[in-house]
Each structure stands twice: as C-alpha cells, then as structure tokens.
Amino acid sequence: MSTQHVHAHERREGLLSVEEARERVLSQIAPLAPLQLPLQEAHGCVLAEDLVAEGDIPDFASSAMDGFAVRASEVAGASPASPVELRIVGRALIGHRPESTVGGGEAVRIATGAPIPAGADAIVPIEDCEVVGDRVRILAPSPEGKHIRPTGEDVRGGEPLVRAGRRLGAPELGLLATAGISHPPVHPRPRVVVLSTGDELVPPTQRPEYGQVRDSNAYTLFGALREVGAVPVMAGIVRDDPEALRETVLNHLVQADAYVSSGGVSVGERDVVKAAFFRRGDVEFFKVAMQPGMPQGFGHIEGKPYFGLPGNPVSVFVSFEVFIRPALLKMMGRRNLFRPQITARLEADVSGPVGKTQFARVIVRRDGDGYVAKPTGGRGSNLIATVSRANGLAIVPPGVEIAPAGSEVDVMLFRPME
Ligand code: AMP
Ligand code: MG
C-alpha cells in the first residue's frame, strides 16, 4: 500500500523530461581513453590526437610517365622536323635507387613511379621519343619539372595529416598508411555487455512453453550496438534473482566498457535490476516523461556505465535510440551525437499520452519538396513489428494529445528512406 503511494508520488513529482534524462546520462559519460590501434581496427574510430607528417609525402621525386628522363634545356627546341638525339645511358626502375645519372647529351629510360635520376629535370613521354639502337630521338620539348611528381607534393613534412576529432574513413586509412602511422591513437569501440533479465525468457533457439517468451531484446540490442559501431558482448539470459544478476554483471567486468540490460526496472517487487543495484547506490532509477520507455535505470558499476532498460521490446529500441546511442557515440569521441531530424506531415492521427513525449513509429518518404510520415501500427510497447516496418520515430511533444493527420511533426530517422 505504502509502496504504491510512494510511486504515485514519484510519478507526479519525479518525472524527468526526455531532455533532462538524456542530459543526466550524457553528463556522466566520458570518451573512452585513447588506444593505439592497428589501422584496420581504427577504421571508423575517432582520432584522439592531431597527427603530423614526419617527412614529405611523397618522399622521393618520381616520374608520372613512361619515357625518358632528360635535361629540359637540351630538348627545348626538339620537334619532329629537328629532333634532339641523346645517348641512352641507363634505365630507372620502380623501387630502386637509379644507378645512372643524366649528363650532357644523355637520357635515362624511366618507368612510371620510378625515382628521377640525378641530373634530370624533365620527363619526355615515350610517345614523343624514337629509340634507335642506344640513342633516343626526342621529338618534342619538355619543360623543367614536366611529368615529375615532386617530393612533398601531397603533404610537406611537419604539416598536419589528420586532426583530432576526425573519424577515420577510407581516405584517412590510406593517408596514415602512406605516412607510416600504423597504430593511430583513437577512441576505441566500446564493448557493451548485453543482458536479458526475466524468468519467462528462453533463447530464440528454444520452443517456449506456454507463457514463456523468446528473448528478442538481446538481438535488437546486438543489432543496434553493431550499427552504432560498438562491440556487443552477449551475456545471455539472467533469471530474476538479484544475486545471479550481480554475479553475471561482475563476471563480465573485464570485458565491459558498458552494460545494457533489459527488463526488471519498473515498480514490481520482482524487479531484479533494482533489487541488485539500487541499494548499493550504483544505479539510479528514474521515470522519464516518454512513451514508450518510461522507467530507466542508469549508473556505474565499478566505473562502467550501466543502462537498465525496461523489458518491453519497443521500449528497448526507443530507449537505445534516445539514451544509449548518443552515450556510446560520446564514448567513441564523436561530436555529432544525435540522429538527423526532419519535419514531416502526418498521414494519419497520432495520439500521445498526456504530459509525455510520444515516440511514434512511422515510415517516412519524400513527397514533392517535403516529407510525409505514416504510422506503422499501434502504440503498444510490445509491438516490435511496428518498429521493423518503420524508418523513423515521430516525436509528439508532451503537450500534444493528438497530432492530427496533416499536421507537421519532427521525426528522428533511424535508417535511410527507401
Ligand atoms: P519487465 O520490464 O521485466 O517487467 O518486462 C516487461 C515486458 O517485456 C514483459 O512482458 C516481458 O516478458 C517482456 N520482456 C522482458 N525482457 C524481454 C526480452 N529480453 N525479450 C522479449 N521480451 C521481453
Ligand atoms: Mg522482467
């Protein structure tokens, strides 16, 4: 009786807005300490320090054409009518220091990418040459520097390569490899331990007895974690036993940068996450003025962020989008934490609970200059298929009870429009 009274009281007094709750979470999240990771692992991660080129890139001058390395001054007057004849004194090969030098009246045969021999200052492409025995007839002039890739043309030694805060994509990996930076300092991908709480749960490989439920949340979370660039660690189903939950959580400590559990955070006496961690003061439980996803737990277990999500499948998805995704992006050192939002015209009424933000599952498409959004089904937090049909969450703000067809709403796009 008294418990119920306390909760009714909390509900009125202690409801946080979505923004307050998100701020409360994000203010307690810090970027993961940088690690020097091999380039393949650093892909997609955020660079933690400015990187500078140690030397010139490229660090030797090379030919941009197959042809002959010459002295520009000697071929200045060359033409088919009055070719300049030079003696071929050697060959410049790719990957080797040229042995020959180009002196007066001399030329060195050169391949694309081969270093420029000493004495030469221009390349004559093979099309403008006629080889006769050990001599070459140059049929066109080639000014100084022509077809030569100079040192430092791409980046000069001491110049910035990639700035801190930049996410390493394909071009950055190539650039760092060129610069000889094989282990750049980056914010690593968080390893996130995923737990499903509930005596009723069975793995999807098992046929549920009457009343049992397949654990879907672990898989929703697995996909969401992968998509945001985190590394899921699947810890499986945990019974509604606080001792068992504590043990599983602590057993995974060495593999965890963060935890996400689903279920067991609402007001029932069997709410296992609360029972396991509330009294220790590690995890705080609060109610957010949102639907779905009202009860949330958040705190730190041995310094690792712990997200205690409600059990309903849609609540899990929405809570991940609203709280966990931005938090993980912050851990990864990213600056843009939020999904893109667009404004769309509703194609049907969407009703929201009084005083709460409603995240309504919608499918958005382009329509002329704007966007239209169609609800994909009912409001129930158990209806995961409504998420599967959607590409966005329409945000119906707390004051709005019914957003009528034809009105405009903000939509968080969680995947591209088709
Ligand atoms: P709870 O928050 O633990 O009271 O769970 C709320 C509802 O979500 C109940 O109907 C649970 O059976 C369901 N549920 C909890 N965890 C899962 C899960 N991992 N997969 C699917 N449904 C779940
Ligand atoms: Mg439960």
Tab-separated table of C-alpha atoms and ligand atoms in Angstrom:
chain	number	residue	atom	x	y	z
A	1	MET	CA	0.000	0.000	0.000
A	2	SER	CA	2.629	2.498	1.071
A	3	THR	CA	4.953	1.480	-1.783
A	4	GLN	CA	2.207	2.251	-4.246
A	5	HIS	CA	1.693	5.583	-2.656
A	6	VAL	CA	5.393	6.441	-2.942
A	7	HIS	CA	5.433	5.530	-6.616
A	8	ALA	CA	2.313	7.504	-7.356
A	9	HIS	CA	4.044	10.427	-5.729
A	10	GLU	CA	7.239	9.927	-7.777
A	11	ARG	CA	5.175	9.812	-10.906
A	12	ARG	CA	3.851	13.280	-10.306
A	13	GLU	CA	6.893	14.910	-8.796
A	14	GLY	CA	9.809	12.989	-10.210
A	15	LEU	CA	9.098	12.682	-13.903
A	16	LEU	CA	12.075	13.878	-15.935
A	17	SER	CA	11.647	15.282	-19.395
A	18	VAL	CA	13.399	13.391	-22.193
A	19	GLU	CA	15.970	16.193	-22.466
A	20	GLU	CA	16.644	16.232	-18.712
A	21	ALA	CA	17.040	12.477	-18.598
A	22	ARG	CA	19.332	12.474	-21.612
A	23	GLU	CA	21.411	15.277	-20.118
A	24	ARG	CA	21.628	13.409	-16.832
A	25	VAL	CA	23.000	10.384	-18.668
A	26	LEU	CA	25.329	12.233	-21.045
A	27	SER	CA	26.823	14.374	-18.285
A	28	GLN	CA	28.082	11.161	-16.674
A	29	ILE	CA	29.620	9.739	-19.835
A	30	ALA	CA	33.184	10.421	-20.938
A	31	PRO	CA	35.055	9.411	-24.085
A	32	LEU	CA	36.984	6.149	-23.683
A	33	ALA	CA	40.718	6.638	-23.143
A	34	PRO	CA	42.605	6.545	-26.444
A	35	LEU	CA	44.384	3.392	-27.580
A	36	GLN	CA	46.871	2.931	-30.389
A	37	LEU	CA	45.022	0.517	-32.637
A	38	PRO	CA	46.151	-1.072	-35.909
A	39	LEU	CA	44.682	0.690	-38.938
A	40	GLN	CA	42.058	-1.965	-39.685
A	41	GLU	CA	40.722	-1.744	-36.150
A	42	ALA	CA	40.983	2.028	-36.077
A	43	HIS	CA	38.685	2.260	-39.108
A	44	GLY	CA	35.535	4.152	-38.146
A	45	CYS	CA	37.038	5.343	-34.855
A	46	VAL	CA	37.692	8.956	-33.919
A	47	LEU	CA	41.278	10.156	-33.894
A	48	ALA	CA	42.314	11.280	-30.405
A	49	GLU	CA	45.318	13.490	-31.281
A	50	ASP	CA	46.416	15.710	-34.158
A	51	LEU	CA	48.756	13.779	-36.427
A	52	VAL	CA	51.583	15.478	-38.308
A	53	ALA	CA	53.570	14.223	-41.286
A	54	GLU	CA	57.051	13.266	-40.175
A	55	GLY	CA	58.507	13.711	-43.645
A	56	ASP	CA	57.456	14.801	-47.121
A	57	ILE	CA	54.795	12.743	-48.885
A	58	PRO	CA	55.922	11.555	-51.363
A	59	ASP	CA	59.453	11.370	-50.029
A	60	PHE	CA	61.199	10.961	-53.397
A	61	ALA	CA	60.611	12.590	-56.783
A	62	SER	CA	59.295	10.147	-59.384
A	63	SER	CA	58.163	10.014	-62.971
A	64	ALA	CA	54.488	10.359	-63.819
A	65	MET	CA	55.012	8.786	-67.264
A	66	ASP	CA	56.878	6.037	-69.073
A	67	GLY	CA	59.554	7.735	-71.157
A	68	PHE	CA	62.971	9.296	-70.853
A	69	ALA	CA	64.476	11.400	-68.106
A	70	VAL	CA	66.338	14.317	-69.707
A	71	ARG	CA	67.675	17.805	-69.129
A	72	ALA	CA	64.880	20.208	-70.101
A	73	SER	CA	67.354	22.778	-71.506
A	74	GLU	CA	68.691	20.234	-74.014
A	75	VAL	CA	65.304	19.336	-75.515
A	76	ALA	CA	63.828	22.854	-75.560
A	77	GLY	CA	63.985	23.079	-79.359
A	78	ALA	CA	63.007	19.495	-80.166
A	79	SER	CA	60.412	18.812	-82.859
A	80	PRO	CA	59.716	16.030	-85.372
A	81	ALA	CA	61.474	18.130	-88.032
A	82	SER	CA	64.549	18.716	-85.860
A	83	PRO	CA	64.741	16.006	-83.219
A	84	VAL	CA	67.314	16.150	-80.422
A	85	GLU	CA	69.355	12.983	-80.248
A	86	LEU	CA	70.525	11.786	-76.819
A	87	ARG	CA	72.582	8.800	-75.703
A	88	ILE	CA	70.691	6.247	-73.557
A	89	VAL	CA	72.929	5.669	-70.530
A	90	GLY	CA	70.680	3.501	-68.400
A	91	ARG	CA	67.279	2.621	-67.027
A	92	ALA	CA	65.472	3.918	-63.898
A	93	LEU	CA	63.395	1.136	-62.362
A	94	ILE	CA	60.485	1.278	-59.948
A	95	GLY	CA	61.538	0.538	-56.399
A	96	HIS	CA	65.255	1.146	-56.969
A	97	ARG	CA	67.668	3.989	-56.488
A	98	PRO	CA	68.705	4.979	-60.065
A	99	GLU	CA	72.262	3.936	-60.813
A	100	SER	CA	72.722	6.181	-63.827
A	101	THR	CA	72.837	9.945	-63.814
A	102	VAL	CA	71.859	12.181	-66.723
A	103	GLY	CA	74.780	14.214	-68.032
A	104	GLY	CA	75.062	16.458	-71.074
A	105	GLY	CA	73.702	14.748	-74.217
A	106	GLU	CA	72.332	11.850	-72.148
A	107	ALA	CA	68.947	10.317	-71.321
A	108	VAL	CA	67.783	7.554	-68.968
A	109	ARG	CA	64.844	5.335	-69.793
A	110	ILE	CA	62.288	5.601	-66.979
A	111	ALA	CA	59.078	3.838	-65.883
A	112	THR	CA	56.063	5.480	-64.222
A	113	GLY	CA	56.717	5.656	-60.473
A	114	ALA	CA	60.489	5.217	-60.771
A	115	PRO	CA	62.730	7.709	-58.934
A	116	ILE	CA	64.185	10.537	-61.054
A	117	PRO	CA	67.885	10.032	-61.760
A	118	ALA	CA	70.270	12.755	-60.672
A	119	GLY	CA	70.893	15.346	-63.361
A	120	ALA	CA	67.456	15.010	-64.991
A	121	ASP	CA	64.797	17.689	-64.546
A	122	ALA	CA	62.095	16.644	-67.021
A	123	ILE	CA	60.464	13.554	-68.490
A	124	VAL	CA	59.693	13.113	-72.164
A	125	PRO	CA	56.795	10.684	-72.607
A	126	ILE	CA	57.563	7.629	-74.721
A	127	GLU	CA	55.108	8.859	-77.427
A	128	ASP	CA	57.477	11.752	-78.138
A	129	CYS	CA	60.564	9.540	-78.432
A	130	GLU	CA	62.056	7.361	-81.163
A	131	VAL	CA	64.599	4.799	-79.995
A	132	VAL	CA	67.337	3.953	-82.465
A	133	GLY	CA	69.808	1.469	-81.019
A	134	ASP	CA	71.493	3.046	-77.993
A	135	ARG	CA	70.174	6.502	-78.875
A	136	VAL	CA	66.833	8.235	-78.498
A	137	ARG	CA	65.441	10.927	-80.726
A	138	ILE	CA	63.378	13.438	-78.736
A	139	LEU	CA	60.577	14.847	-80.888
A	140	ALA	CA	59.036	17.391	-78.502
A	141	PRO	CA	60.240	19.740	-75.790
A	142	SER	CA	59.564	19.033	-72.122
A	143	PRO	CA	59.896	21.981	-69.752
A	144	GLU	CA	61.585	21.728	-66.375
A	145	GLY	CA	59.587	19.628	-63.916
A	146	LYS	CA	57.267	18.254	-66.582
A	147	HIS	CA	55.825	14.810	-65.684
A	148	ILE	CA	57.816	14.775	-62.459
A	149	ARG	CA	55.984	14.221	-59.173
A	150	PRO	CA	57.969	16.342	-56.724
A	151	THR	CA	58.649	15.408	-53.098
A	152	GLY	CA	56.131	16.784	-50.615
A	153	GLU	CA	53.576	17.432	-53.388
A	154	ASP	CA	50.818	15.760	-51.330
A	155	VAL	CA	51.855	16.742	-47.785
A	156	ARG	CA	55.000	18.502	-46.610
A	157	GLY	CA	56.931	17.209	-43.626
A	158	GLY	CA	55.669	18.922	-40.469
A	159	GLU	CA	52.256	19.683	-41.947
A	160	PRO	CA	49.066	18.303	-40.329
A	161	LEU	CA	47.878	14.955	-41.653
A	162	VAL	CA	44.593	14.378	-39.822
A	163	ARG	CA	43.183	16.431	-36.956
A	164	ALA	CA	41.943	15.103	-33.627
A	165	GLY	CA	38.197	14.525	-33.680
A	166	ARG	CA	38.170	13.261	-37.245
A	167	ARG	CA	36.574	9.896	-37.855
A	168	LEU	CA	38.943	7.623	-39.753
A	169	GLY	CA	37.339	6.599	-43.036
A	170	ALA	CA	38.819	5.012	-46.120
A	171	PRO	CA	40.869	8.048	-47.291
A	172	GLU	CA	42.299	8.630	-43.798
A	173	LEU	CA	43.400	4.996	-43.508
A	174	GLY	CA	45.219	5.337	-46.823
A	175	LEU	CA	46.823	8.609	-45.818
A	176	LEU	CA	48.007	7.277	-42.450
A	177	ALA	CA	49.388	4.137	-44.079
A	178	THR	CA	51.294	6.331	-46.556
A	179	ALA	CA	52.669	8.375	-43.679
A	180	GLY	CA	53.793	5.226	-41.868
A	181	ILE	CA	51.338	5.631	-38.989
A	182	SER	CA	50.297	2.024	-38.479
A	183	HIS	CA	48.771	2.444	-34.985
A	184	PRO	CA	46.953	5.770	-34.707
A	185	PRO	CA	45.660	6.867	-31.289
A	186	VAL	CA	41.856	6.564	-31.382
A	187	HIS	CA	38.920	6.279	-29.036
A	188	PRO	CA	38.164	2.556	-29.158
A	189	ARG	CA	34.798	0.961	-29.821
A	190	PRO	CA	33.040	0.317	-26.513
A	191	ARG	CA	32.479	-3.338	-25.660
A	192	VAL	CA	28.938	-3.470	-24.376
A	193	VAL	CA	27.718	-6.400	-22.315
A	194	VAL	CA	24.102	-7.271	-23.162
A	195	LEU	CA	21.937	-8.985	-20.543
A	196	SER	CA	18.301	-10.045	-20.693
A	197	THR	CA	16.541	-10.403	-17.369
A	198	GLY	CA	13.390	-12.449	-16.876
A	199	ASP	CA	12.287	-15.832	-15.586
A	200	GLU	CA	9.932	-16.076	-18.556
A	201	LEU	CA	12.675	-15.808	-21.199
A	202	VAL	CA	14.033	-18.563	-23.413
A	203	PRO	CA	16.611	-18.210	-26.197
A	204	PRO	CA	15.215	-17.979	-29.738
A	205	THR	CA	16.609	-21.449	-30.435
A	206	GLN	CA	14.203	-22.934	-27.894
A	207	ARG	CA	10.450	-23.521	-28.220
A	208	PRO	CA	8.738	-21.544	-25.463
A	209	GLU	CA	6.402	-23.348	-23.073
A	210	TYR	CA	3.027	-21.692	-22.653
A	211	GLY	CA	3.620	-18.254	-21.164
A	212	GLN	CA	7.324	-18.177	-21.900
A	213	VAL	CA	8.744	-15.537	-24.199
A	214	ARG	CA	11.662	-15.667	-26.619
A	215	ASP	CA	14.430	-13.251	-25.733
A	216	SER	CA	14.239	-10.726	-28.536
A	217	ASN	CA	15.769	-7.738	-26.765
A	218	ALA	CA	19.273	-9.179	-26.788
A	219	TYR	CA	19.109	-9.323	-30.583
A	220	THR	CA	17.590	-5.882	-31.024
A	221	LEU	CA	20.418	-4.565	-28.860
A	222	PHE	CA	23.041	-6.610	-30.685
A	223	GLY	CA	21.982	-5.054	-33.997
A	224	ALA	CA	21.701	-1.557	-32.578
A	225	LEU	CA	25.150	-1.824	-30.975
A	226	ARG	CA	26.728	-3.104	-34.169
A	227	GLU	CA	25.065	-0.359	-36.181
A	228	VAL	CA	26.417	2.366	-33.921
A	229	GLY	CA	29.912	0.860	-34.076
A	230	ALA	CA	30.092	-0.687	-30.614
A	231	VAL	CA	31.062	-4.294	-29.902
A	232	PRO	CA	28.269	-6.351	-28.331
A	233	VAL	CA	29.214	-8.983	-25.771
A	234	MET	CA	26.241	-11.316	-25.352
A	235	ALA	CA	25.913	-12.364	-21.720
A	236	GLY	CA	22.605	-14.180	-22.223
A	237	ILE	CA	19.501	-14.564	-20.098
A	238	VAL	CA	19.658	-13.921	-16.364
A	239	ARG	CA	16.949	-15.164	-14.020
A	240	ASP	CA	15.026	-12.713	-11.854
A	241	ASP	CA	17.437	-13.286	-8.996
A	242	PRO	CA	19.414	-10.256	-7.825
A	243	GLU	CA	22.338	-12.405	-6.706
A	244	ALA	CA	22.561	-14.106	-10.124
A	245	LEU	CA	22.399	-10.739	-11.889
A	246	ARG	CA	25.116	-9.227	-9.714
A	247	GLU	CA	27.297	-12.242	-10.331
A	248	THR	CA	26.822	-12.178	-14.106
A	249	VAL	CA	27.481	-8.451	-14.238
A	250	LEU	CA	30.649	-8.667	-12.155
A	251	ASN	CA	31.875	-11.726	-14.069
A	252	HIS	CA	31.818	-9.680	-17.254
A	253	LEU	CA	33.663	-6.724	-15.809
A	254	VAL	CA	36.932	-7.341	-17.645
A	255	GLN	CA	35.137	-7.493	-21.000
A	256	ALA	CA	32.932	-4.469	-20.401
A	257	ASP	CA	33.165	-0.802	-21.227
A	258	ALA	CA	29.424	-0.554	-20.558
A	259	TYR	CA	26.390	-2.690	-19.742
A	260	VAL	CA	22.893	-2.778	-21.141
A	261	SER	CA	20.238	-4.920	-19.506
A	262	SER	CA	16.590	-5.166	-20.404
A	263	GLY	CA	13.735	-5.826	-18.017
A	264	GLY	CA	13.372	-5.536	-14.288
A	265	VAL	CA	13.467	-1.768	-13.781
A	266	SER	CA	9.852	-0.880	-13.120
A	267	VAL	CA	7.928	-0.846	-9.865
A	268	GLY	CA	7.159	-4.537	-9.363
A	269	GLU	CA	8.719	-6.268	-6.393
A	270	ARG	CA	10.377	-8.748	-8.706
A	271	ASP	CA	12.286	-6.027	-10.484
A	272	VAL	CA	15.643	-7.614	-10.398
A	273	VAL	CA	17.922	-4.829	-11.635
A	274	LYS	CA	16.626	-2.544	-8.975
A	275	ALA	CA	16.979	-5.209	-6.318
A	276	ALA	CA	20.528	-5.985	-7.403
A	277	PHE	CA	21.930	-2.497	-7.726
A	278	PHE	CA	19.681	0.113	-6.226
A	279	ARG	CA	20.628	-0.465	-2.636
A	280	ARG	CA	24.309	-0.322	-3.499
A	281	GLY	CA	23.639	3.134	-4.882
A	282	ASP	CA	25.382	2.201	-8.129
A	283	VAL	CA	22.389	2.606	-10.359
A	284	GLU	CA	19.795	5.297	-10.142
A	285	PHE	CA	16.232	4.623	-11.258
A	286	PHE	CA	14.094	7.324	-12.694
A	287	LYS	CA	10.963	7.849	-14.685
A	288	VAL	CA	11.066	9.740	-17.925
A	289	ALA	CA	8.076	11.532	-19.388
A	290	MET	CA	8.154	9.426	-22.514
A	291	GLN	CA	6.211	6.633	-24.079
A	292	PRO	CA	7.484	4.009	-24.597
A	293	GLY	CA	10.418	3.725	-22.215
A	294	MET	CA	9.259	5.459	-19.057
A	295	PRO	CA	11.248	3.630	-16.357
A	296	GLN	CA	15.006	3.793	-16.816
A	297	GLY	CA	17.966	2.816	-14.720
A	298	PHE	CA	21.348	4.415	-15.184
A	299	GLY	CA	24.546	4.412	-13.190
A	300	HIS	CA	28.024	2.964	-12.990
A	301	ILE	CA	29.131	-0.480	-11.851
A	302	GLU	CA	32.817	-0.391	-10.936
A	303	GLY	CA	33.169	2.661	-13.140
A	304	LYS	CA	31.418	1.154	-16.180
A	305	PRO	CA	28.212	2.829	-17.354
A	306	TYR	CA	25.162	0.625	-16.726
A	307	PHE	CA	21.963	1.159	-18.685
A	308	GLY	CA	18.959	-0.616	-17.206
A	309	LEU	CA	16.238	-0.566	-19.841
A	310	PRO	CA	12.641	-1.604	-19.411
A	311	GLY	CA	11.721	-5.020	-20.806
A	312	ASN	CA	9.214	-4.253	-23.496
A	313	PRO	CA	10.755	-4.698	-26.924
A	314	VAL	CA	9.744	-1.301	-28.329
A	315	SER	CA	10.880	0.423	-25.121
A	316	VAL	CA	14.254	-1.210	-25.604
A	317	PHE	CA	14.575	0.070	-29.138
A	318	VAL	CA	13.390	3.583	-28.319
A	319	SER	CA	15.490	3.829	-25.137
A	320	PHE	CA	18.543	2.756	-27.104
A	321	GLU	CA	17.887	5.461	-29.692
A	322	VAL	CA	17.194	8.184	-27.162
A	323	PHE	CA	19.800	7.491	-24.465
A	324	ILE	CA	22.281	4.763	-25.271
A	325	ARG	CA	23.185	5.597	-28.832
A	326	PRO	CA	24.217	9.185	-28.009
A	327	ALA	CA	26.061	7.959	-24.911
A	328	LEU	CA	28.029	5.386	-26.905
A	329	LEU	CA	28.852	7.954	-29.575
A	330	LYS	CA	30.178	10.200	-26.828
A	331	MET	CA	32.293	7.301	-25.503
A	332	MET	CA	33.661	6.906	-29.030
A	333	GLY	CA	34.698	10.563	-29.086
A	334	ARG	CA	32.117	11.563	-31.669
A	335	ARG	CA	30.837	15.120	-31.739
A	336	ASN	CA	27.552	14.655	-33.505
A	337	LEU	CA	25.595	12.536	-31.055
A	338	PHE	CA	22.087	12.691	-32.427
A	339	ARG	CA	20.141	11.253	-35.315
A	340	PRO	CA	19.196	13.591	-38.100
A	341	GLN	CA	15.717	15.039	-37.666
A	342	ILE	CA	13.354	16.107	-40.380
A	343	THR	CA	9.921	17.648	-40.358
A	344	ALA	CA	7.197	15.525	-41.917
A	345	ARG	CA	3.465	15.833	-42.499
A	346	LEU	CA	1.453	13.110	-40.775
A	347	GLU	CA	-0.744	10.944	-42.971
A	348	ALA	CA	-2.857	9.799	-40.007
A	349	ASP	CA	-3.615	10.940	-36.461
A	350	VAL	CA	-1.067	10.042	-33.808
A	351	SER	CA	-2.220	10.112	-30.223
A	352	GLY	CA	0.215	10.641	-27.384
A	353	PRO	CA	-0.165	10.166	-23.634
A	354	VAL	CA	-0.844	13.387	-21.733
A	355	GLY	CA	2.288	15.000	-20.370
A	356	LYS	CA	4.728	12.628	-22.070
A	357	THR	CA	6.747	12.670	-25.237
A	358	GLN	CA	5.421	10.019	-27.552
A	359	PHE	CA	7.869	8.320	-29.915
A	360	ALA	CA	5.590	7.018	-32.638
A	361	ARG	CA	6.942	4.562	-35.162
A	362	VAL	CA	6.478	5.941	-38.666
A	363	ILE	CA	7.568	5.269	-42.197
A	364	VAL	CA	8.781	8.447	-43.842
A	365	ARG	CA	9.040	9.110	-47.544
A	366	ARG	CA	9.727	12.077	-49.762
A	367	ASP	CA	6.708	13.836	-51.177
A	368	GLY	CA	7.388	16.729	-53.511
A	369	ASP	CA	9.554	19.214	-51.644
A	370	GLY	CA	8.833	17.732	-48.198
A	371	TYR	CA	8.298	14.516	-46.318
A	372	VAL	CA	5.264	12.577	-45.224
A	373	ALA	CA	5.111	10.155	-42.282
A	374	LYS	CA	2.705	7.264	-41.879
A	375	PRO	CA	2.298	5.458	-38.527
A	376	THR	CA	3.232	1.781	-38.841
A	377	GLY	CA	0.854	0.491	-36.166
A	378	GLY	CA	-0.384	0.717	-32.610
A	379	ARG	CA	1.177	2.389	-29.634
A	380	GLY	CA	1.823	-0.726	-27.522
A	381	SER	CA	5.398	-1.101	-26.293
A	382	ASN	CA	5.335	-4.796	-27.094
A	383	LEU	CA	4.699	-4.344	-30.829
A	384	ILE	CA	8.200	-4.806	-32.243
A	385	ALA	CA	6.908	-5.376	-35.799
A	386	THR	CA	5.793	-1.744	-35.819
A	387	VAL	CA	9.463	-0.777	-35.457
A	388	SER	CA	10.522	-3.178	-38.144
A	389	ARG	CA	8.154	-1.511	-40.618
A	390	ALA	CA	9.361	1.981	-39.683
A	391	ASN	CA	12.352	4.147	-40.542
A	392	GLY	CA	11.683	6.947	-38.075
A	393	LEU	CA	10.352	7.909	-34.685
A	394	ALA	CA	7.902	10.796	-34.822
A	395	ILE	CA	8.244	12.970	-31.732
A	396	VAL	CA	4.881	14.047	-30.373
A	397	PRO	CA	5.698	16.546	-27.601
A	398	PRO	CA	4.249	16.315	-24.078
A	399	GLY	CA	1.565	18.995	-24.516
A	400	VAL	CA	0.037	17.358	-27.570
A	401	GLU	CA	-2.596	14.717	-27.016
A	402	ILE	CA	-3.434	14.148	-30.655
A	403	ALA	CA	-1.230	15.168	-33.554
A	404	PRO	CA	-3.818	15.177	-36.337
A	405	ALA	CA	-3.360	13.965	-39.886
A	406	GLY	CA	-1.950	16.810	-41.974
A	407	SER	CA	-0.023	18.390	-39.096
A	408	GLU	CA	3.745	18.542	-39.010
A	409	VAL	CA	5.920	16.566	-36.606
A	410	ASP	CA	9.651	16.189	-36.048
A	411	VAL	CA	10.920	12.755	-36.984
A	412	MET	CA	14.178	11.115	-35.889
A	413	LEU	CA	15.309	9.000	-38.805
A	414	PHE	CA	16.936	5.803	-37.602
A	415	ARG	CA	17.591	4.453	-41.058
A	416	PRO	CA	17.603	5.842	-44.570
A	417	MET	CA	14.418	6.310	-46.525
A	418	GLU	CA	13.941	3.820	-49.321
B	1	AMP	P1	9.782	-6.184	-17.374
B	1	AMP	O1	10.264	-4.790	-17.653
B	1	AMP	O2	10.886	-7.083	-16.933
B	1	AMP	O3	8.622	-6.168	-16.448
B	1	AMP	O4	9.274	-6.737	-18.756
B	1	AMP	C1	8.216	-6.104	-19.451
B	1	AMP	C2	7.714	-6.959	-20.575
B	1	AMP	O5	8.754	-7.154	-21.526
B	1	AMP	C3	7.277	-8.339	-20.175
B	1	AMP	O6	6.157	-8.672	-20.952
B	1	AMP	C4	8.446	-9.210	-20.531
B	1	AMP	O7	8.089	-10.549	-20.784
B	1	AMP	C5	8.949	-8.538	-21.779
B	1	AMP	N1	10.373	-8.805	-21.931
B	1	AMP	C6	11.291	-8.610	-20.971
B	1	AMP	N2	12.518	-8.950	-21.421
B	1	AMP	C7	12.343	-9.385	-22.682
B	1	AMP	C8	13.247	-9.861	-23.681
B	1	AMP	N3	14.564	-9.971	-23.447
B	1	AMP	N4	12.754	-10.180	-24.903
B	1	AMP	C9	11.433	-10.047	-25.138
B	1	AMP	N5	10.537	-9.611	-24.237
B	1	AMP	C10	10.979	-9.278	-23.018
B	2	MG	MG	11.075	-8.922	-16.157
